PDB file of C-alpha atoms in Angstrom:
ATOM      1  CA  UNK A 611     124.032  83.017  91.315  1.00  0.00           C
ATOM      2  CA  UNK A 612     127.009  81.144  91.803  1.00  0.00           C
ATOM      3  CA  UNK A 613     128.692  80.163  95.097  1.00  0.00           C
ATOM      4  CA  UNK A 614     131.392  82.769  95.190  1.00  0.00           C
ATOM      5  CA  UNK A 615     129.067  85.462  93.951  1.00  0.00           C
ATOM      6  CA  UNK A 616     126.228  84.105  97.161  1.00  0.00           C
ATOM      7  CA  UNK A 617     128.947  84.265  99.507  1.00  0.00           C
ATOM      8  CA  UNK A 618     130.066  87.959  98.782  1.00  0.00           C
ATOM      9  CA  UNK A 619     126.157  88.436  98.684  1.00  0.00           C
ATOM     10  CA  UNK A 620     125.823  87.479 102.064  1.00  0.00           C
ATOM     11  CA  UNK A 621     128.471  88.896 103.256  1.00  0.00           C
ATOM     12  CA  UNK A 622     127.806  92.154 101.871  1.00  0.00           C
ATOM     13  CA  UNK A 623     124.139  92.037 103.406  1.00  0.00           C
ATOM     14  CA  UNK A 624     124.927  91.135 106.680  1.00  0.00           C
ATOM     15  CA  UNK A 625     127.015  94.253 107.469  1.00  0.00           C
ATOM     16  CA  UNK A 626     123.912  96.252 105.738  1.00  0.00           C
ATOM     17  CA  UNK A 627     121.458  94.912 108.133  1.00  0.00           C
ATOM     18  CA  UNK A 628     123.051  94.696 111.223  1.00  0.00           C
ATOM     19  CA  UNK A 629     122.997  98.728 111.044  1.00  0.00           C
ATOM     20  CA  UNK A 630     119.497  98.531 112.277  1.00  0.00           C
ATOM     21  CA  UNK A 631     121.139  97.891 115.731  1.00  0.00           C
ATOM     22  CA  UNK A 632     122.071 101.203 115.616  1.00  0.00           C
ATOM     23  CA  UNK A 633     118.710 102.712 115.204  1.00  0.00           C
ATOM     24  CA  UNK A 634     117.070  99.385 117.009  1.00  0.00           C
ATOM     25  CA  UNK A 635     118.587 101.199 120.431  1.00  0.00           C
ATOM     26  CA  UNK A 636     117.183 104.022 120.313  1.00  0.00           C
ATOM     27  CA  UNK A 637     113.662 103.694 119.461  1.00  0.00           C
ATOM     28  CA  UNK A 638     112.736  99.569 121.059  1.00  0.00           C
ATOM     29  CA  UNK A 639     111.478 101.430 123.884  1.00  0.00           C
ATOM     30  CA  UNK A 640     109.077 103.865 122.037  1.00  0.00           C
ATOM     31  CA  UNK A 641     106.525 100.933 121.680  1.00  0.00           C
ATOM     32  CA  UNK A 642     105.382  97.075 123.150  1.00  0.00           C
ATOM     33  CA  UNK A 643     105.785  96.723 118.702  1.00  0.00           C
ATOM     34  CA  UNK A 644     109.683  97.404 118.668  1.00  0.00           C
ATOM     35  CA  UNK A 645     110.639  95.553 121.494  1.00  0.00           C
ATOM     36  CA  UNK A 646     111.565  92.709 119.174  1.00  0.00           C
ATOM     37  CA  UNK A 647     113.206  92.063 116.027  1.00  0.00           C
ATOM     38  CA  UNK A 648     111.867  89.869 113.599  1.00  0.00           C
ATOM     39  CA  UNK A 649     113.692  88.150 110.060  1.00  0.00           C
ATOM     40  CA  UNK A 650     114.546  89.535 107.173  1.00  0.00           C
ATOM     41  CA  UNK A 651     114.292  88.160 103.745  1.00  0.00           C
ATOM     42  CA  UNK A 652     116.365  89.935 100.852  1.00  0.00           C
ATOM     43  CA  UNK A 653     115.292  89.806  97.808  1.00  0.00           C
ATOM     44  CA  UNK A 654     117.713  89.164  94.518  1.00  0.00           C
ATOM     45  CA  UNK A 655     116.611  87.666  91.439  1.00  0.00           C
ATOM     46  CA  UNK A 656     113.912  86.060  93.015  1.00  0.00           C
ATOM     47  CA  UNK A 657     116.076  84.245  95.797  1.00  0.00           C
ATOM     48  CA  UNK A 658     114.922  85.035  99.529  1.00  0.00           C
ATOM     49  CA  UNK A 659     118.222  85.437 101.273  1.00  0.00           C
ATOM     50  CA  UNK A 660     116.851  84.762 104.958  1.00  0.00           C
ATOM     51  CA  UNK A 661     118.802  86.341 107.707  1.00  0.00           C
ATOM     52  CA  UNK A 662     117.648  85.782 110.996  1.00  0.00           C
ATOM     53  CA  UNK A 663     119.108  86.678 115.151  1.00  0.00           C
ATOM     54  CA  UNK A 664     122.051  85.084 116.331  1.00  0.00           C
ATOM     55  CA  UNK A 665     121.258  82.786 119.657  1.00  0.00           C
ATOM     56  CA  UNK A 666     122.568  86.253 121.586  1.00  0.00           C
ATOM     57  CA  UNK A 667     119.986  88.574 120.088  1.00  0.00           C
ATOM     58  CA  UNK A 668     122.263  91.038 119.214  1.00  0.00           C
ATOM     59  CA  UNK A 669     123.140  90.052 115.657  1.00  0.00           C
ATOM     60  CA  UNK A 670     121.925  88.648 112.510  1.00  0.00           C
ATOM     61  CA  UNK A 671     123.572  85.897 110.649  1.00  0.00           C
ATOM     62  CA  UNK A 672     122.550  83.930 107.459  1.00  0.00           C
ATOM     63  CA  UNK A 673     119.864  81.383 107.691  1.00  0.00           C
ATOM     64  CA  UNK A 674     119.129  80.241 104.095  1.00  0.00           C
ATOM     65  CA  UNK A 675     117.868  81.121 101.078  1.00  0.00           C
ATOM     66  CA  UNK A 676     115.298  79.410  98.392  1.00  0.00           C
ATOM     67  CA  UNK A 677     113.868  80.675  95.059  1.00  0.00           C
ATOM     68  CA  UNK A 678     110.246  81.910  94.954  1.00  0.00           C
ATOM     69  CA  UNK A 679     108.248  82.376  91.596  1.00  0.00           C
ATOM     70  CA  UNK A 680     106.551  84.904  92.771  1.00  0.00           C
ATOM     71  CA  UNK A 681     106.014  88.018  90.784  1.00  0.00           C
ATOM     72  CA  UNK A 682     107.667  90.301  93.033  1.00  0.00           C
ATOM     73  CA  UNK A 683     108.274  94.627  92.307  1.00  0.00           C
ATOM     74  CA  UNK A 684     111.304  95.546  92.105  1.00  0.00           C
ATOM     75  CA  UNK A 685     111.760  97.905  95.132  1.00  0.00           C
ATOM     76  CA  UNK A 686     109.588  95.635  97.590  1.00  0.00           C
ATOM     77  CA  UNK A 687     108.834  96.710 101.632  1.00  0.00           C
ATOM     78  CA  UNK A 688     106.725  94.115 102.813  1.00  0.00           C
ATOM     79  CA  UNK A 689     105.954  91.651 105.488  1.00  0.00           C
ATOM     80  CA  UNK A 690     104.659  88.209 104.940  1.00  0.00           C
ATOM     81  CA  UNK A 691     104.964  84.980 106.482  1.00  0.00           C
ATOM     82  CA  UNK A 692     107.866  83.029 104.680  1.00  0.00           C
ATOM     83  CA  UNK A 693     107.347  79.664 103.362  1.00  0.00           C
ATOM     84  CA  UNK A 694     110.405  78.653 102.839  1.00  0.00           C
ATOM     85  CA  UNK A 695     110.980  80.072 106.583  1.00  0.00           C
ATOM     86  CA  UNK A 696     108.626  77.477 108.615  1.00  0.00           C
ATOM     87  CA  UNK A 697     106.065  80.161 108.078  1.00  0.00           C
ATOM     88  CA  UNK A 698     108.021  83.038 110.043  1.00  0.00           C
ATOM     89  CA  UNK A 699     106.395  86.358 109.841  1.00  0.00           C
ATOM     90  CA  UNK A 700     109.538  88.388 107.931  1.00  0.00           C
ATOM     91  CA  UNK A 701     110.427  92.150 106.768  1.00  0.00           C
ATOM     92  CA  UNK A 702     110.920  91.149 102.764  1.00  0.00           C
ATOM     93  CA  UNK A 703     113.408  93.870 101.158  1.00  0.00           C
ATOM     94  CA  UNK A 704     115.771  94.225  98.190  1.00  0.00           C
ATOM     95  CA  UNK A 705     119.373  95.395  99.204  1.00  0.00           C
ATOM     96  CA  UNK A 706     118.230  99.220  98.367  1.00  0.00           C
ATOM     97  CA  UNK A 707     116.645  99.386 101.740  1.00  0.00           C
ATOM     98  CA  UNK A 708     119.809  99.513 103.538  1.00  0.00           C
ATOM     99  CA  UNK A 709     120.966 102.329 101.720  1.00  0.00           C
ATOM    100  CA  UNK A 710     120.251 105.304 103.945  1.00  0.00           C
ATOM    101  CA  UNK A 711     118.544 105.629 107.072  1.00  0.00           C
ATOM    102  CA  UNK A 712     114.837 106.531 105.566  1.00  0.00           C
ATOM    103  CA  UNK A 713     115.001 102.411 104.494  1.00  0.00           C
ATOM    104  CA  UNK A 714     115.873 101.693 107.534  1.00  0.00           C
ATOM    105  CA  UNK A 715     112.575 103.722 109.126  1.00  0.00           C
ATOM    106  CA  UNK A 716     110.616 101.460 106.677  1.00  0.00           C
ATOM    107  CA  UNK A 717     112.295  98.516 107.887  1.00  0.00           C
ATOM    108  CA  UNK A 718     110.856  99.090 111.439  1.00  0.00           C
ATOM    109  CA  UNK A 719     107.624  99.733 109.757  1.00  0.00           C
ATOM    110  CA  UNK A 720     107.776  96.582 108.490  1.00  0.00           C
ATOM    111  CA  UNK A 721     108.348  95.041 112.163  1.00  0.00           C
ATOM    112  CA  UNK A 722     105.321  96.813 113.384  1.00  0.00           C
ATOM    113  CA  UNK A 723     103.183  94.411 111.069  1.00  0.00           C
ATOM    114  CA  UNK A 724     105.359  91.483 111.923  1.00  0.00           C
ATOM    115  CA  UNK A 725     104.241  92.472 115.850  1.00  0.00           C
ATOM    116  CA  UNK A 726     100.578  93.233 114.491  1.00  0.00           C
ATOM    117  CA  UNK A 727     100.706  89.606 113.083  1.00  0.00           C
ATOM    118  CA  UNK A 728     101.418  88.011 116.469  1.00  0.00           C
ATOM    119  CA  UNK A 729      99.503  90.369 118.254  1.00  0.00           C
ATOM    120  CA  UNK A 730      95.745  90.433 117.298  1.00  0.00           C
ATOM    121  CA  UNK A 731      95.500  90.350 113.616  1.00  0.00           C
ATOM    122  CA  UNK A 732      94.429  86.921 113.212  1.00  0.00           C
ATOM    123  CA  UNK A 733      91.991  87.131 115.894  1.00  0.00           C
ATOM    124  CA  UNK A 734      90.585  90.660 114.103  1.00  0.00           C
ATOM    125  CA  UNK A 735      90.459  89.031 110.680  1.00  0.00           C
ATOM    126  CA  UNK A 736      87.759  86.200 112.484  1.00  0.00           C
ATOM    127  CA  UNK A 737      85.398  89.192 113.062  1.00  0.00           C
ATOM    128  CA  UNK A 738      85.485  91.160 109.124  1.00  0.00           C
ATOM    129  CA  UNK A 739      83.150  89.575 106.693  1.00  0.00           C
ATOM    130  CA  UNK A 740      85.477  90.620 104.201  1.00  0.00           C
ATOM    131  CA  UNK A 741      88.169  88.215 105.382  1.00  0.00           C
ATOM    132  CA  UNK A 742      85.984  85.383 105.869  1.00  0.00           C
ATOM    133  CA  UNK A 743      84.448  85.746 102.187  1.00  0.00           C
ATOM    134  CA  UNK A 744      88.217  86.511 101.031  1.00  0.00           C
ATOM    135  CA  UNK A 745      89.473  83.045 102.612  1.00  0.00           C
ATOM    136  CA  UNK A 746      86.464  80.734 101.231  1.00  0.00           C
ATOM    137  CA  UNK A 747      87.450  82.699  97.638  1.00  0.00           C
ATOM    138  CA  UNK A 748      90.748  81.205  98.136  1.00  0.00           C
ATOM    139  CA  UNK A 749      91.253  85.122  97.638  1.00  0.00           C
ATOM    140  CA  UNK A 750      94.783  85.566  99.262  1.00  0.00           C
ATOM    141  CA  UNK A 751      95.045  89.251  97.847  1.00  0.00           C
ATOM    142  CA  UNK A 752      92.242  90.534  98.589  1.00  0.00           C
ATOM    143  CA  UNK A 753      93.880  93.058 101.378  1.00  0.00           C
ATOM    144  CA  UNK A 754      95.764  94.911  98.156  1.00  0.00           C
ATOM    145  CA  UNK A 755      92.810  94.444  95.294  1.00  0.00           C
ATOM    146  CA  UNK A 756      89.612  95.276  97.377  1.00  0.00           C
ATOM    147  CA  UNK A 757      87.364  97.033  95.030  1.00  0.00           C
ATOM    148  CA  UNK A 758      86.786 100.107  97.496  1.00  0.00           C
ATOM    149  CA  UNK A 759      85.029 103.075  95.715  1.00  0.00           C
ATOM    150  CA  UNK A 760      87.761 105.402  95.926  1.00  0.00           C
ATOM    151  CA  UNK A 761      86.060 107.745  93.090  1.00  0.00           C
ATOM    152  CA  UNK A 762      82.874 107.915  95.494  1.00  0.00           C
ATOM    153  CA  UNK A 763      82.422 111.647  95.008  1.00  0.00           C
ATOM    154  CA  UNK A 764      81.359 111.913  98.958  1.00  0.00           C
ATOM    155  CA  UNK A 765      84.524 110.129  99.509  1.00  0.00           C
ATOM    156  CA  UNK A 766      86.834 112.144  97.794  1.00  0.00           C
ATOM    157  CA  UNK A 767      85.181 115.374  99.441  1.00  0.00           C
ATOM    158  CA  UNK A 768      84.901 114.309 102.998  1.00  0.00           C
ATOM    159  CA  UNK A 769      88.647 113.133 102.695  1.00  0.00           C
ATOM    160  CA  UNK A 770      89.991 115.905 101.223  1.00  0.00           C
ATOM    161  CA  UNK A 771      88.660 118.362 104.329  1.00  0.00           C
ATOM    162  CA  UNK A 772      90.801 116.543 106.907  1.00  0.00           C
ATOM    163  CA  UNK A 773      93.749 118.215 104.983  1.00  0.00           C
ATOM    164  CA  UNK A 774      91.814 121.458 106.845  1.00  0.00           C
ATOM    165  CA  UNK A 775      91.858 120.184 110.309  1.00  0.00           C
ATOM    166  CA  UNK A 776      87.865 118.660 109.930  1.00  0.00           C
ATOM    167  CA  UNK A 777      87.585 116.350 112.939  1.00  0.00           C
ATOM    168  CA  UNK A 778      88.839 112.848 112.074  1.00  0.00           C
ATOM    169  CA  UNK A 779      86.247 110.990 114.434  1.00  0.00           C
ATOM    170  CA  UNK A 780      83.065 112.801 112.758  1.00  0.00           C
ATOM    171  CA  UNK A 781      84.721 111.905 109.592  1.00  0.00           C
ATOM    172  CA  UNK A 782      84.606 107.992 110.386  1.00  0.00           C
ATOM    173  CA  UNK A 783      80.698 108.581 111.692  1.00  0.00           C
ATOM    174  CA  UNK A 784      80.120 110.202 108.155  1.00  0.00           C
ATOM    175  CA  UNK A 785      82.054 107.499 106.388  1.00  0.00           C
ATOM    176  CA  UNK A 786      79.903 104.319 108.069  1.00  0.00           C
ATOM    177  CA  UNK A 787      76.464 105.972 106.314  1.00  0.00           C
ATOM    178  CA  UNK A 788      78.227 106.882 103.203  1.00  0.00           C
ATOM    179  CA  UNK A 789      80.157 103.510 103.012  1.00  0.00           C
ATOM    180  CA  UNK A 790      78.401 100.298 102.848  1.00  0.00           C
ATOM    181  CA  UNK A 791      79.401  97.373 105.468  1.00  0.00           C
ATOM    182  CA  UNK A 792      81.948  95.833 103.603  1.00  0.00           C
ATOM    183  CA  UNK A 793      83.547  98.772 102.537  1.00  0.00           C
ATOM    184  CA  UNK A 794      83.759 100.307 106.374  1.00  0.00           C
ATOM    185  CA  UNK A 795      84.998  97.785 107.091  1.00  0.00           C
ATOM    186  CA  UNK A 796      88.054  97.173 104.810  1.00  0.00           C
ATOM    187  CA  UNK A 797      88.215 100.919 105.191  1.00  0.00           C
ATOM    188  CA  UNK A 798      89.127 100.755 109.328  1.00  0.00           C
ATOM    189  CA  UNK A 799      91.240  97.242 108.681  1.00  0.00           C
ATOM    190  CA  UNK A 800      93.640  98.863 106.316  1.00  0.00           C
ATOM    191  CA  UNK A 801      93.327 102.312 108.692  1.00  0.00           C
ATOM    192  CA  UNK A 802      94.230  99.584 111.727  1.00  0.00           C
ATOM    193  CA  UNK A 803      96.496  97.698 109.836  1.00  0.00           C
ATOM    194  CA  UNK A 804      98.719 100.311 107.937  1.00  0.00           C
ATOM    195  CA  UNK A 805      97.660 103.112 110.031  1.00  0.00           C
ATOM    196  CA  UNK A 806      99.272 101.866 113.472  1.00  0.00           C
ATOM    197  CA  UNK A 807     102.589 101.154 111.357  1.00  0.00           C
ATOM    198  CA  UNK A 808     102.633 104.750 110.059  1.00  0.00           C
ATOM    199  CA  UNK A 809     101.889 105.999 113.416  1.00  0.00           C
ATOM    200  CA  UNK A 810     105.033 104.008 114.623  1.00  0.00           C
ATOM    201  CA  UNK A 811     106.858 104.840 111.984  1.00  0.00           C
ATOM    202  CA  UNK A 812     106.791 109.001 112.596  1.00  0.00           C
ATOM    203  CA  UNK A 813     107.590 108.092 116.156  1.00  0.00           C
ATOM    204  CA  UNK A 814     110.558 106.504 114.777  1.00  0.00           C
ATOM    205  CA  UNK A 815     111.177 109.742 112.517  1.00  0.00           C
ATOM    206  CA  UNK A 816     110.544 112.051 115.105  1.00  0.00           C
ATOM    207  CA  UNK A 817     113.287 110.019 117.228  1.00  0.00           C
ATOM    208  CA  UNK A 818     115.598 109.774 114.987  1.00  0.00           C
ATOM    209  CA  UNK A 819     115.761 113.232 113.426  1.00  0.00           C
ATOM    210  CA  UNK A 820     113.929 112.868 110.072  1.00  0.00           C
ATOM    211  CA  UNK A 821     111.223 114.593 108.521  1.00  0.00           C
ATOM    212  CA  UNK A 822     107.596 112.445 109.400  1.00  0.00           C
ATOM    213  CA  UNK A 823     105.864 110.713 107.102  1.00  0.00           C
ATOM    214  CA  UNK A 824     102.461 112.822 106.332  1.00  0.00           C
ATOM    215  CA  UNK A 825     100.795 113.028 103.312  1.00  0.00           C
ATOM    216  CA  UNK A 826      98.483 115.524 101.802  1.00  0.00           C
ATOM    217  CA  UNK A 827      95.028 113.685 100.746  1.00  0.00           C
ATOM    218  CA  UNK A 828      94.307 114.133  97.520  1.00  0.00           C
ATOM    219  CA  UNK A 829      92.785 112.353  94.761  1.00  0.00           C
ATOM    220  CA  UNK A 830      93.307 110.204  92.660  1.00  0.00           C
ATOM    221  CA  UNK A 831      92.936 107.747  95.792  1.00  0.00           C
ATOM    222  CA  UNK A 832      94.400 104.318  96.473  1.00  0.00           C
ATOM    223  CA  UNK A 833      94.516 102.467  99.871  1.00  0.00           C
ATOM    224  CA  UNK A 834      97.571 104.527 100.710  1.00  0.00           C
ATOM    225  CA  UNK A 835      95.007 106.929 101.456  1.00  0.00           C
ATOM    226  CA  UNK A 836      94.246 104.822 104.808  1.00  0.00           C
ATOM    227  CA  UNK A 837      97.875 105.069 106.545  1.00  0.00           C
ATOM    228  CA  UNK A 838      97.519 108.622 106.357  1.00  0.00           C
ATOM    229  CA  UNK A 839      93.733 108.945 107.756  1.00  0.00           C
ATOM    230  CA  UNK A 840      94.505 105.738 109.962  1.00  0.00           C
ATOM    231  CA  UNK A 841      97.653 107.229 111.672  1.00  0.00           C
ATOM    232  CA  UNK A 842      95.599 110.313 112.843  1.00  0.00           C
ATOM    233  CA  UNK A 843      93.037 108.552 113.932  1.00  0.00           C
ATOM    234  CA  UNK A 844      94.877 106.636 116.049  1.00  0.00           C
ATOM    235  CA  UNK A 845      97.282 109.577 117.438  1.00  0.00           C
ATOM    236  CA  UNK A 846      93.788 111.852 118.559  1.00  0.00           C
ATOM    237  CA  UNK A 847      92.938 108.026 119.879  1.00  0.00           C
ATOM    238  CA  UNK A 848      95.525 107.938 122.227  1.00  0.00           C
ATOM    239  CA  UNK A 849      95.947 111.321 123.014  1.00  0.00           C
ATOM    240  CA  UNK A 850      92.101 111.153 124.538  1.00  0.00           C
ATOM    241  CA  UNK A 851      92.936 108.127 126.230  1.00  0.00           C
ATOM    242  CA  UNK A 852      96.310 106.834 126.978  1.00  0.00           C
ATOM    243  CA  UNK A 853      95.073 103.479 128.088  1.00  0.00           C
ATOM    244  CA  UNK A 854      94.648 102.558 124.745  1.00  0.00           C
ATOM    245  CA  UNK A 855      98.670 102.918 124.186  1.00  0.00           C
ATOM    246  CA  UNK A 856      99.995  99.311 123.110  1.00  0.00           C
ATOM    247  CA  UNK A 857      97.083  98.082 123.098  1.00  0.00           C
ATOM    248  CA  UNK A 858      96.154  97.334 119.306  1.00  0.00           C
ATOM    249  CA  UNK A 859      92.977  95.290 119.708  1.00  0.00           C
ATOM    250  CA  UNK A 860      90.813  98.018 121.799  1.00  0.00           C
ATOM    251  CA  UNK A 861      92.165 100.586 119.148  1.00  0.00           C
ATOM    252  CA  UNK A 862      90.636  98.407 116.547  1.00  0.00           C
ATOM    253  CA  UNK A 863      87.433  98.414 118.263  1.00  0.00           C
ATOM    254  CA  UNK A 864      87.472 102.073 119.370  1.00  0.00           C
ATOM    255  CA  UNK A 865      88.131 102.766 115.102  1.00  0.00           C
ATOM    256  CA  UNK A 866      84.747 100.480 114.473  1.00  0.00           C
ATOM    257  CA  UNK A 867      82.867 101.999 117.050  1.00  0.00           C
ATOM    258  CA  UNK A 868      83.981 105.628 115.700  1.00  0.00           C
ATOM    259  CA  UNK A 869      84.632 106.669 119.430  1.00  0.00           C
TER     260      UNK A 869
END
């Protein structure tokens, strides 16, 4: 990309992204995890276009932007800490995002892992064997490529009835005998972990005037599968006990515990 064409690049992008100020204001008090706003990294041909607050907080403006050879999908909603970014945790987008106000949502689902990041997840990872056998692997993927038995005929069943309203805390006491401990256990991180950002995301829905994100669980099964059982678990979580509201560490716990 040439300079003129990076410039109207930018350009164009900031005005896309500084709608989420318009959303930002109505929902940062629904949560502790959209209090803040984090960076965004937009994704063209490979290049991360950083954009990043102003020194008021009330605006983004341009940081930088450095090439990655990473093998990246073409409609990518992610967050990941940036290298080129002294590490910063970031919402990574392509410019579709900003096209309606559903990409936005996302956005802000995004956010809620940057916040998980900083709050907790680290300290969580310390306690799953998974992660710890994952990092002396060198296995940096392993959070995407986990070998969980999805096809697990109990699995599929036991799922499939909490489309009928089958208690969702049972369910996880079934699932730690069916499961072994590795696979509970990647089972409540990704329920923790993408779960609490769907659950934040329909409050952002529900706020906002669009439709919530729910699925139907049916097979064949990925770890999608998890944001939809994870987000219910966690709503009948706080429901029964309020104290657990912004506080994701004890709700990881509680999900281990099956409580």
């Amino acid at each position: 990309m040439d300079n003129e064409k990076r410039t109207k690049f930018i350009e164009k992008q900031l005005i896309s992204i500084n709608k989420i100020f318009e959303i930002y204001e109505k929902i940062n008090k629904l949560d502790k995890s959209l209090e803040q706003l984090y960076p965004i990294a937009i994704i063209e041909d490979n290049d991360f276009f950083v954009f990043d607050l102003n020194s008021s907080g009330k605006q983004y403006e341009y940081k930088m932007n450095f090439h990655s050879e990473m093998n990246l999908p073409n409609e990518i909603l992610a967050a990941f800490p940036l290298e080129g970014y002294e590490w910063k945790m970031a919402a990574v987008v392509t410019p579709k995002a900003f096209d309606d106000i559903e990409g936005i949502a996302f956005i802000f689902h995004e956010f809620v892992h940057c916040f998980q990041y900083y709050h907790y997840e680290m300290e969580i990872k310390e306690t799953l064997t998974i992660a710890k056998e994952a990092k002396e692997k060198h296995d940096f993927m392993w959070e995407l490529n986990y070998p969980f038995p999805y096809d697990n005929e109990e699995f599929i069943r036991k799922t499939m009835e909490l489309n009928n309203g089958y208690d969702i805390r049972k369910y996880h006491i079934e699932m730690k005998a069916i499961l072994n401990d590795k696979e509970f256990e990647y089972m409540i991180w990704q329920e923790w972990k993408e779960g609490y950002a769907r659950y934040i995301e329909n409050m952002i829905r529900e706020k906002i005037g669009l439709k919530k994100n729910n699925k139907i669980l049916k097979p064949p099964f990925d770890r999608v599968c998890f944001y939809e059982t994870g987000s219910n678990y966690i709503n009948d979580l706080i429901k029964r006990d309020m104290e657990l509201k912004n506080n994701l560490e004890k709700i990881f716990f509680r999900i281990n515990k099956c409580q």
